[in-house]
Amino acid sequence: MAWKTLDDMALDGKTVLCRVDINVPMEAGRVTDATRVEKIVPTVFDILAKGGRPVLLAHFDRPKGKVVPEMSLRHVQPALEAALGRAVIFMERPDRASIDALPQDAVILVENTRFSPMEETNDPVMARFLAGLGDVFCNDAFSAAHRAHASTEGVAHLLPNCAGRLMAAELKALEAALGSPARPVVAVVGGAKVSTKLELLGNLVAKVDYLVIGGGMANTFLVAQGVEVGKSLAERDMAPTAREILDKAKAAGCRIILPIDVVVARAFAANAPHETVPATACPADAMILDAGPATIAVIVDAFLASKTLIWNGPLGAFELTPFDRATVGVARTAAQLTRDGHLISVAGGGDTVAALNQAGVAEDFTFISTAGGAFLEWMEGKELPGVAALRA
Ligand code: AMP
């Protein structure tokens, strides 16, 4: 591994600045889903077990460099205490002397790093201030690693550093899926638009053996091939770009899988009357909302021929029944093949995680990344600044 983990660090008697992601959803001052808080518990306990005093750094929501009381991390403190089963000391204005005056086994939570305008600009003044609060930096927030901020990137250069347990697990799983994967590799990319996933497609065609394109973005590829798609969501101005991606795939030996049959409806609504037609036969007054059974069979064949699967984006309008059929069906097959030991499956992105939960298979995938933006940038082949700083 190019980065250190907690196992490599001597922490006894040290104060450990630990960047975490506890940016949890909240309603009326209460945390509605504490998953992110629960996930950092192993890292906090391991720091304590090694004699370190954890000082947690985190952002919460988007205060944009100003103090916004509703976005105070104070609101997350009770959920953190519940997850850890112990008291947490909240510091609005941290300083080294106050931290040093606390017992060595205290757990400290510092106020929202984004209350300072210097966080998102990665101001060296803030990085130095943070570094002055501790002896070691541990980054456990993969989901924030695509941002070069003072608490994710700047401070990492100023102290001995390592990845926390969650970050290390995420990096290991991602490296196994795209860095040095078991081949062949199949990628599934779906979702609404080509324009938001251009870099992703460009990177994947050079790296994977099969690329399944689904959802609204597949319509743009059909248009690029001269197919009429009626009232379907499609970015007609992106057709030349789609053709470039097809050419690039051909040159790289990547097989692109597009829908061969589609489910069409006249309304974008749950249970709208629908029919299955060849992908080349979408009626002029209808829209494509899902891939059909023949397409599902082709995708399943690609899965059977592969050893690694990377997935981002739904294959249809999965929020609306029955247009979730392709997404759910293909997800269940991927889960089964993973359970059978035939496939290593990695998925990520907000919609994808929701779709896999809907299919009831999230537990069966080898790894699911809840880091939306960071997961996408990793799939795009970009070096994440928060990870790069750990290598330095
Ligand atoms: P994205 O955020 O780009 O991953 O896109 C996810 C969204 O794409 C979901 O809300 C889906 O409902 C939507 N979507 C997928 N397929 C289609 C389609 N054929 N027509 C319209 N929207 C779609």
CSV table of C-alpha atoms and ligand atoms in Angstrom, one decimal:
chain,number,residue,atom,x,y,z
A,1,MET,CA,0.0,0.0,0.0
A,2,ALA,CA,1.2,3.5,-0.8
A,3,TRP,CA,-0.3,4.9,2.3
A,4,LYS,CA,0.1,4.2,6.0
A,5,THR,CA,-2.7,2.9,8.2
A,6,LEU,CA,-3.2,3.1,11.9
A,7,ASP,CA,-1.2,-0.1,12.3
A,8,ASP,CA,1.9,1.7,11.1
A,9,MET,CA,1.7,4.6,13.6
A,10,ALA,CA,3.0,4.9,17.1
A,11,LEU,CA,0.2,6.8,18.9
A,12,ASP,CA,0.8,6.4,22.6
A,13,GLY,CA,0.5,9.7,24.3
A,14,LYS,CA,-0.1,11.5,21.0
A,15,THR,CA,-3.0,13.7,20.0
A,16,VAL,CA,-4.4,12.4,16.7
A,17,LEU,CA,-6.3,14.8,14.4
A,18,CYS,CA,-8.8,12.6,12.6
A,19,ARG,CA,-10.7,13.9,9.6
A,20,VAL,CA,-14.1,12.1,9.5
A,21,ASP,CA,-17.3,12.3,7.5
A,22,ILE,CA,-20.2,12.8,9.9
A,23,ASN,CA,-22.2,14.9,7.5
A,24,VAL,CA,-25.4,13.1,8.4
A,25,PRO,CA,-28.9,13.9,7.2
A,26,MET,CA,-30.9,15.8,9.9
A,27,GLU,CA,-34.5,16.9,10.3
A,28,ALA,CA,-35.7,19.3,13.0
A,29,GLY,CA,-32.4,19.1,14.8
A,30,ARG,CA,-32.3,15.3,14.9
A,31,VAL,CA,-30.1,12.9,13.0
A,32,THR,CA,-32.3,10.8,10.8
A,33,ASP,CA,-29.6,8.4,9.6
A,34,ALA,CA,-26.5,7.8,11.8
A,35,THR,CA,-24.8,5.4,9.4
A,36,ARG,CA,-21.8,7.7,8.7
A,37,VAL,CA,-21.3,8.3,12.4
A,38,GLU,CA,-21.4,4.6,13.1
A,39,LYS,CA,-18.8,3.9,10.4
A,40,ILE,CA,-16.1,6.0,12.1
A,41,VAL,CA,-16.3,4.1,15.4
A,42,PRO,CA,-13.6,1.5,14.6
A,43,THR,CA,-11.1,4.2,13.8
A,44,VAL,CA,-11.9,6.2,17.0
A,45,PHE,CA,-11.6,3.1,19.1
A,46,ASP,CA,-8.4,2.0,17.5
A,47,ILE,CA,-6.8,5.4,18.1
A,48,LEU,CA,-7.9,5.1,21.8
A,49,ALA,CA,-6.6,1.5,22.0
A,50,LYS,CA,-3.2,2.7,20.8
A,51,GLY,CA,-3.1,5.3,23.5
A,52,GLY,CA,-3.9,8.2,21.2
A,53,ARG,CA,-6.3,11.0,22.0
A,54,PRO,CA,-8.7,11.5,19.0
A,55,VAL,CA,-9.6,15.1,17.9
A,56,LEU,CA,-12.3,14.7,15.3
A,57,LEU,CA,-12.3,17.3,12.4
A,58,ALA,CA,-15.4,17.3,10.1
A,59,HIS,CA,-17.6,19.5,8.0
A,60,PHE,CA,-21.3,19.6,8.2
A,61,ASP,CA,-23.5,20.8,5.4
A,62,ARG,CA,-22.5,23.9,3.4
A,63,PRO,CA,-22.1,27.0,5.6
A,64,LYS,CA,-19.8,28.5,3.0
A,65,GLY,CA,-17.2,30.0,5.4
A,66,LYS,CA,-19.7,31.5,7.8
A,67,VAL,CA,-20.9,30.5,11.2
A,68,VAL,CA,-24.4,29.1,10.7
A,69,PRO,CA,-25.8,27.9,14.0
A,70,GLU,CA,-28.1,25.2,12.4
A,71,MET,CA,-24.9,23.7,10.8
A,72,SER,CA,-23.0,23.4,14.1
A,73,LEU,CA,-21.6,20.0,14.7
A,74,ARG,CA,-23.1,20.3,18.2
A,75,HIS,CA,-26.2,18.8,16.7
A,76,VAL,CA,-24.3,15.7,15.8
A,77,GLN,CA,-22.6,15.3,19.2
A,78,PRO,CA,-25.4,13.2,20.7
A,79,ALA,CA,-25.4,10.8,17.8
A,80,LEU,CA,-21.7,10.5,18.1
A,81,GLU,CA,-21.9,9.8,21.8
A,82,ALA,CA,-24.5,7.2,21.2
A,83,ALA,CA,-22.4,5.5,18.6
A,84,LEU,CA,-19.3,5.5,20.7
A,85,GLY,CA,-21.1,4.7,24.0
A,86,ARG,CA,-19.1,7.4,25.7
A,87,ALA,CA,-18.9,11.2,26.3
A,88,VAL,CA,-17.5,13.4,23.6
A,89,ILE,CA,-16.1,16.9,24.4
A,90,PHE,CA,-17.2,19.5,21.9
A,91,MET,CA,-14.8,22.4,21.2
A,92,GLU,CA,-16.1,25.4,19.4
A,93,ARG,CA,-12.7,27.1,19.4
A,94,PRO,CA,-10.1,24.5,19.8
A,95,ASP,CA,-6.6,25.3,21.1
A,96,ARG,CA,-3.7,23.1,22.0
A,97,ALA,CA,-3.5,24.0,25.7
A,98,SER,CA,-7.2,23.1,26.3
A,99,ILE,CA,-6.7,19.8,24.4
A,100,ASP,CA,-3.6,18.9,26.4
A,101,ALA,CA,-5.4,19.6,29.6
A,102,LEU,CA,-7.9,16.8,28.9
A,103,PRO,CA,-7.4,13.2,29.8
A,104,GLN,CA,-5.5,11.1,27.3
A,105,ASP,CA,-8.6,9.0,26.6
A,106,ALA,CA,-10.9,12.0,25.9
A,107,VAL,CA,-12.7,12.1,22.5
A,108,ILE,CA,-12.9,15.6,21.2
A,109,LEU,CA,-15.1,17.0,18.4
A,110,VAL,CA,-14.1,20.3,16.8
A,111,GLU,CA,-16.7,22.7,15.4
A,112,ASN,CA,-17.6,22.5,11.6
A,113,THR,CA,-14.4,23.1,9.7
A,114,ARG,CA,-16.4,24.9,7.0
A,115,PHE,CA,-17.3,27.7,9.4
A,116,SER,CA,-13.9,29.1,8.4
A,117,PRO,CA,-13.6,30.6,5.0
A,118,MET,CA,-10.0,29.2,4.9
A,119,GLU,CA,-11.2,25.6,4.8
A,120,GLU,CA,-12.4,25.4,1.3
A,121,THR,CA,-9.6,27.6,-0.1
A,122,ASN,CA,-7.1,25.3,1.6
A,123,ASP,CA,-5.5,28.3,3.2
A,124,PRO,CA,-2.0,27.4,4.7
A,125,VAL,CA,-2.9,29.5,7.7
A,126,MET,CA,-5.7,27.1,8.6
A,127,ALA,CA,-3.7,24.0,7.8
A,128,ARG,CA,-1.0,25.2,10.1
A,129,PHE,CA,-3.5,26.0,12.8
A,130,LEU,CA,-5.0,22.6,12.6
A,131,ALA,CA,-1.6,20.9,12.5
A,132,GLY,CA,-0.8,22.8,15.7
A,133,LEU,CA,-3.6,21.0,17.5
A,134,GLY,CA,-2.2,17.5,17.2
A,135,ASP,CA,0.8,15.3,16.6
A,136,VAL,CA,-0.5,12.9,13.9
A,137,PHE,CA,-3.1,13.3,11.1
A,138,CYS,CA,-5.4,10.4,10.3
A,139,ASN,CA,-7.8,10.8,7.4
A,140,ASP,CA,-10.9,8.6,7.6
A,141,ALA,CA,-13.1,10.7,5.2
A,142,PHE,CA,-12.7,9.1,1.7
A,143,SER,CA,-16.0,10.9,0.8
A,144,ALA,CA,-14.3,14.3,1.3
A,145,ALA,CA,-11.0,13.3,-0.3
A,146,HIS,CA,-11.8,14.7,-3.8
A,147,ARG,CA,-11.7,18.2,-2.2
A,148,ALA,CA,-8.3,19.8,-1.5
A,149,HIS,CA,-9.4,21.5,1.7
A,150,ALA,CA,-7.3,22.6,4.7
A,151,SER,CA,-8.6,19.7,6.8
A,152,THR,CA,-8.4,17.1,4.1
A,153,GLU,CA,-5.3,18.0,2.2
A,154,GLY,CA,-3.4,21.0,3.6
A,155,VAL,CA,-2.9,19.6,7.1
A,156,ALA,CA,-1.9,16.1,5.8
A,157,HIS,CA,1.4,17.6,4.5
A,158,LEU,CA,2.3,19.1,7.9
A,159,LEU,CA,2.1,16.0,10.2
A,160,PRO,CA,2.9,12.3,10.1
A,161,ASN,CA,-0.2,10.9,8.4
A,162,CYS,CA,-2.2,7.8,7.8
A,163,ALA,CA,-5.5,6.5,6.6
A,164,GLY,CA,-8.2,5.6,9.1
A,165,ARG,CA,-9.9,2.2,9.0
A,166,LEU,CA,-12.8,3.2,6.8
A,167,MET,CA,-10.6,5.1,4.3
A,168,ALA,CA,-8.2,2.2,4.2
A,169,ALA,CA,-11.0,-0.3,3.5
A,170,GLU,CA,-12.4,1.9,0.8
A,171,LEU,CA,-9.0,2.5,-0.9
A,172,LYS,CA,-8.3,-1.3,-0.8
A,173,ALA,CA,-11.6,-2.2,-2.4
A,174,LEU,CA,-11.4,0.5,-5.1
A,175,GLU,CA,-7.8,-0.5,-5.9
A,176,ALA,CA,-8.9,-4.1,-6.2
A,177,ALA,CA,-11.7,-3.2,-8.6
A,178,LEU,CA,-10.0,-0.8,-11.0
A,179,GLY,CA,-6.3,-0.5,-10.1
A,180,SER,CA,-5.4,-4.1,-10.6
A,181,PRO,CA,-8.7,-6.0,-11.1
A,182,ALA,CA,-9.4,-9.6,-11.9
A,183,ARG,CA,-10.2,-9.6,-15.6
A,184,PRO,CA,-12.4,-9.3,-17.6
A,185,VAL,CA,-13.9,-6.2,-16.0
A,186,VAL,CA,-17.5,-5.1,-16.8
A,187,ALA,CA,-18.6,-1.5,-15.9
A,188,VAL,CA,-22.2,-0.5,-15.8
A,189,VAL,CA,-22.8,3.3,-16.2
A,190,GLY,CA,-26.4,4.6,-16.1
A,191,GLY,CA,-28.2,7.6,-15.1
A,192,ALA,CA,-29.8,10.6,-16.7
A,193,LYS,CA,-27.2,12.4,-18.7
A,194,VAL,CA,-24.0,11.8,-20.7
A,195,SER,CA,-22.8,15.3,-20.1
A,196,THR,CA,-22.3,14.7,-16.3
A,197,LYS,CA,-20.4,11.4,-16.9
A,198,LEU,CA,-18.2,12.1,-19.9
A,199,GLU,CA,-14.9,11.8,-18.1
A,200,LEU,CA,-16.1,8.7,-16.5
A,201,LEU,CA,-17.0,7.0,-19.8
A,202,GLY,CA,-13.8,8.2,-21.4
A,203,ASN,CA,-11.7,6.7,-18.6
A,204,LEU,CA,-13.7,3.4,-18.5
A,205,VAL,CA,-13.5,2.6,-22.2
A,206,ALA,CA,-9.7,2.5,-21.8
A,207,LYS,CA,-9.8,0.3,-18.8
A,208,VAL,CA,-12.7,-2.2,-18.9
A,209,ASP,CA,-13.6,-5.0,-21.2
A,210,TYR,CA,-17.3,-4.5,-21.3
A,211,LEU,CA,-19.1,-1.2,-20.8
A,212,VAL,CA,-22.9,-1.3,-20.3
A,213,ILE,CA,-24.5,2.1,-20.9
A,214,GLY,CA,-28.0,2.4,-19.6
A,215,GLY,CA,-30.6,4.9,-18.4
A,216,GLY,CA,-31.3,8.2,-20.1
A,217,MET,CA,-27.7,8.4,-21.2
A,218,ALA,CA,-28.2,5.3,-23.4
A,219,ASN,CA,-30.8,7.3,-25.4
A,220,THR,CA,-28.1,9.8,-26.3
A,221,PHE,CA,-26.0,6.9,-27.7
A,222,LEU,CA,-28.9,5.6,-29.6
A,223,VAL,CA,-29.4,9.1,-31.2
A,224,ALA,CA,-25.7,9.1,-32.0
A,225,GLN,CA,-26.3,6.0,-34.0
A,226,GLY,CA,-29.1,7.5,-36.0
A,227,VAL,CA,-31.9,5.9,-34.0
A,228,GLU,CA,-35.1,7.9,-33.3
A,229,VAL,CA,-36.0,8.0,-29.6
A,230,GLY,CA,-39.3,9.9,-29.7
A,231,LYS,CA,-39.9,12.0,-26.5
A,232,SER,CA,-37.1,10.2,-24.5
A,233,LEU,CA,-34.7,12.2,-22.4
A,234,ALA,CA,-31.7,12.5,-24.7
A,235,GLU,CA,-28.9,15.1,-25.1
A,236,ARG,CA,-29.0,15.5,-28.9
A,237,ASP,CA,-26.1,18.0,-28.9
A,238,MET,CA,-23.9,15.4,-27.2
A,239,ALA,CA,-24.3,12.9,-30.1
A,240,PRO,CA,-20.8,13.7,-31.6
A,241,THR,CA,-19.3,13.2,-28.2
A,242,ALA,CA,-21.1,9.9,-27.8
A,243,ARG,CA,-19.7,8.9,-31.2
A,244,GLU,CA,-16.2,9.7,-30.1
A,245,ILE,CA,-16.6,7.5,-27.0
A,246,LEU,CA,-17.8,4.7,-29.3
A,247,ASP,CA,-14.8,5.1,-31.5
A,248,LYS,CA,-12.4,5.2,-28.5
A,249,ALA,CA,-14.0,2.0,-27.1
A,250,LYS,CA,-13.5,0.3,-30.5
A,251,ALA,CA,-9.9,1.3,-30.6
A,252,ALA,CA,-9.3,0.1,-27.0
A,253,GLY,CA,-11.1,-3.3,-27.5
A,254,CYS,CA,-13.9,-2.4,-25.1
A,255,ARG,CA,-17.2,-3.8,-26.0
A,256,ILE,CA,-20.1,-1.3,-25.5
A,257,ILE,CA,-23.4,-2.8,-24.6
A,258,LEU,CA,-26.4,-0.5,-25.4
A,259,PRO,CA,-30.1,-1.4,-25.0
A,260,ILE,CA,-31.4,-3.6,-27.8
A,261,ASP,CA,-35.0,-3.5,-26.5
A,262,VAL,CA,-36.6,-0.9,-24.3
A,263,VAL,CA,-39.7,-0.3,-22.2
A,264,VAL,CA,-41.6,2.8,-23.4
A,265,ALA,CA,-44.4,4.9,-21.9
A,266,ARG,CA,-46.3,8.1,-22.7
A,267,ALA,CA,-46.0,9.5,-19.3
A,268,PHE,CA,-43.0,9.8,-16.8
A,269,ALA,CA,-45.1,8.3,-14.0
A,270,ALA,CA,-45.3,5.2,-11.9
A,271,ASN,CA,-47.4,2.5,-13.4
A,272,ALA,CA,-47.8,4.5,-16.7
A,273,PRO,CA,-49.2,2.2,-19.4
A,274,HIS,CA,-46.1,0.8,-21.2
A,275,GLU,CA,-44.9,-1.7,-23.8
A,276,THR,CA,-41.6,-3.3,-24.7
A,277,VAL,CA,-40.2,-2.6,-28.2
A,278,PRO,CA,-36.9,-3.0,-30.1
A,279,ALA,CA,-34.6,-0.1,-29.2
A,280,THR,CA,-34.9,1.1,-32.8
A,281,ALA,CA,-38.7,1.3,-32.6
A,282,CYS,CA,-39.6,3.9,-29.9
A,283,PRO,CA,-42.9,5.5,-31.1
A,284,ALA,CA,-42.6,9.2,-31.8
A,285,ASP,CA,-45.0,10.1,-28.9
A,286,ALA,CA,-43.4,7.8,-26.3
A,287,MET,CA,-40.3,7.9,-24.1
A,288,ILE,CA,-37.8,5.1,-23.1
A,289,LEU,CA,-37.9,4.6,-19.4
A,290,ASP,CA,-36.1,1.2,-19.0
A,291,ALA,CA,-34.1,-1.5,-20.7
A,292,GLY,CA,-36.1,-4.6,-21.8
A,293,PRO,CA,-35.6,-8.3,-21.1
A,294,ALA,CA,-33.4,-9.0,-24.1
A,295,THR,CA,-31.0,-6.3,-23.0
A,296,ILE,CA,-31.0,-7.7,-19.5
A,297,ALA,CA,-30.0,-11.0,-20.9
A,298,VAL,CA,-27.1,-9.5,-22.8
A,299,ILE,CA,-25.9,-7.7,-19.6
A,300,VAL,CA,-26.2,-10.9,-17.6
A,301,ASP,CA,-24.0,-12.6,-20.3
A,302,ALA,CA,-21.4,-9.9,-19.8
A,303,PHE,CA,-21.5,-10.5,-16.1
A,304,LEU,CA,-21.0,-14.2,-16.6
A,305,ALA,CA,-18.0,-13.6,-18.8
A,306,SER,CA,-16.5,-11.2,-16.2
A,307,LYS,CA,-14.7,-11.4,-12.9
A,308,THR,CA,-15.1,-7.8,-11.7
A,309,LEU,CA,-18.0,-5.4,-11.9
A,310,ILE,CA,-18.0,-1.7,-11.3
A,311,TRP,CA,-21.4,0.0,-11.2
A,312,ASN,CA,-22.6,3.6,-11.2
A,313,GLY,CA,-26.1,4.8,-12.2
A,314,PRO,CA,-29.4,3.2,-12.7
A,315,LEU,CA,-30.5,1.5,-16.0
A,316,GLY,CA,-33.9,3.1,-16.1
A,317,ALA,CA,-36.2,5.5,-14.2
A,318,PHE,CA,-35.9,3.2,-11.2
A,319,GLU,CA,-37.9,5.4,-8.8
A,320,LEU,CA,-41.0,4.6,-10.8
A,321,THR,CA,-42.4,1.1,-10.9
A,322,PRO,CA,-42.3,-0.9,-13.1
A,323,PHE,CA,-39.4,1.0,-14.7
A,324,ASP,CA,-37.0,-0.3,-12.1
A,325,ARG,CA,-37.1,-3.8,-13.5
A,326,ALA,CA,-33.8,-3.8,-15.4
A,327,THR,CA,-31.9,-2.1,-12.6
A,328,VAL,CA,-33.3,-4.4,-10.0
A,329,GLY,CA,-33.0,-7.5,-12.1
A,330,VAL,CA,-29.5,-6.9,-13.1
A,331,ALA,CA,-28.6,-5.9,-9.5
A,332,ARG,CA,-30.0,-9.2,-8.2
A,333,THR,CA,-27.9,-11.2,-10.7
A,334,ALA,CA,-24.8,-9.3,-9.7
A,335,ALA,CA,-25.6,-10.1,-6.1
A,336,GLN,CA,-26.1,-13.8,-6.8
A,337,LEU,CA,-22.8,-14.0,-8.8
A,338,THR,CA,-21.0,-12.2,-6.0
A,339,ARG,CA,-22.4,-14.6,-3.4
A,340,ASP,CA,-21.3,-17.5,-5.6
A,341,GLY,CA,-17.8,-16.1,-5.6
A,342,HIS,CA,-17.9,-15.6,-9.4
A,343,LEU,CA,-17.8,-11.8,-9.3
A,344,ILE,CA,-16.1,-9.0,-7.3
A,345,SER,CA,-18.7,-6.2,-7.4
A,346,VAL,CA,-18.2,-2.6,-6.5
A,347,ALA,CA,-20.9,0.0,-6.7
A,348,GLY,CA,-21.1,3.7,-5.7
A,349,GLY,CA,-23.0,6.9,-6.1
A,350,GLY,CA,-26.2,8.1,-4.4
A,351,ASP,CA,-28.7,6.9,-6.9
A,352,THR,CA,-26.9,3.6,-7.3
A,353,VAL,CA,-26.9,2.9,-3.6
A,354,ALA,CA,-30.6,3.8,-3.4
A,355,ALA,CA,-31.3,1.4,-6.3
A,356,LEU,CA,-29.3,-1.5,-4.8
A,357,ASN,CA,-31.1,-0.9,-1.5
A,358,GLN,CA,-34.4,-1.0,-3.4
A,359,ALA,CA,-33.4,-4.3,-4.9
A,360,GLY,CA,-32.5,-5.6,-1.4
A,361,VAL,CA,-29.0,-6.6,-2.5
A,362,ALA,CA,-26.7,-3.9,-1.1
A,363,GLU,CA,-25.3,-6.3,1.5
A,364,ASP,CA,-24.3,-8.8,-1.1
A,365,PHE,CA,-22.1,-6.6,-3.2
A,366,THR,CA,-18.4,-6.9,-2.4
A,367,PHE,CA,-18.2,-3.2,-1.7
A,368,ILE,CA,-20.5,-0.3,-1.8
A,369,SER,CA,-19.1,3.2,-1.7
A,370,THR,CA,-21.4,5.8,-0.2
A,371,ALA,CA,-18.9,8.5,-1.2
A,372,GLY,CA,-20.8,10.1,-4.2
A,373,GLY,CA,-18.5,12.7,-5.7
A,374,ALA,CA,-15.2,11.0,-4.5
A,375,PHE,CA,-16.3,7.6,-5.9
A,376,LEU,CA,-17.2,9.2,-9.3
A,377,GLU,CA,-13.8,11.1,-9.5
A,378,TRP,CA,-12.1,7.8,-8.6
A,379,MET,CA,-14.0,6.0,-11.4
A,380,GLU,CA,-12.9,8.9,-13.7
A,381,GLY,CA,-9.3,8.0,-13.0
A,382,LYS,CA,-8.5,11.1,-11.1
A,383,GLU,CA,-6.1,11.2,-8.2
A,384,LEU,CA,-8.0,12.4,-5.2
A,385,PRO,CA,-6.1,15.2,-3.4
A,386,GLY,CA,-6.9,13.9,0.1
A,387,VAL,CA,-5.5,10.5,-0.9
A,388,ALA,CA,-2.5,11.9,-2.8
A,389,ALA,CA,-1.5,13.9,0.3
A,390,LEU,CA,-1.3,10.6,2.3
A,391,ARG,CA,1.1,9.2,-0.2
A,392,ALA,CA,3.5,12.1,0.0
B,1,AMP,P1,-27.8,10.3,-12.4
B,1,AMP,O1,-28.0,11.2,-11.3
B,1,AMP,O2,-27.2,10.9,-13.6
B,1,AMP,O3,-27.1,9.0,-11.9
B,1,AMP,O4,-29.2,9.9,-12.9
B,1,AMP,C1,-30.2,9.1,-12.2
B,1,AMP,C2,-31.5,9.5,-12.7
B,1,AMP,O5,-31.7,9.1,-14.0
B,1,AMP,C3,-32.6,8.8,-11.9
B,1,AMP,O6,-33.4,9.7,-11.3
B,1,AMP,C4,-33.4,8.0,-13.0
B,1,AMP,O7,-34.8,8.1,-12.8
B,1,AMP,C5,-33.0,8.8,-14.2
B,1,AMP,N1,-33.2,8.0,-15.4
B,1,AMP,C6,-32.7,6.8,-15.7
B,1,AMP,N2,-33.1,6.4,-16.9
B,1,AMP,C7,-33.9,7.3,-17.4
B,1,AMP,C8,-34.7,7.4,-18.6
B,1,AMP,N3,-34.7,6.4,-19.5
B,1,AMP,N4,-35.5,8.5,-18.8
B,1,AMP,C9,-35.5,9.4,-17.8
B,1,AMP,N5,-34.8,9.4,-16.7
B,1,AMP,C10,-34.0,8.3,-16.5
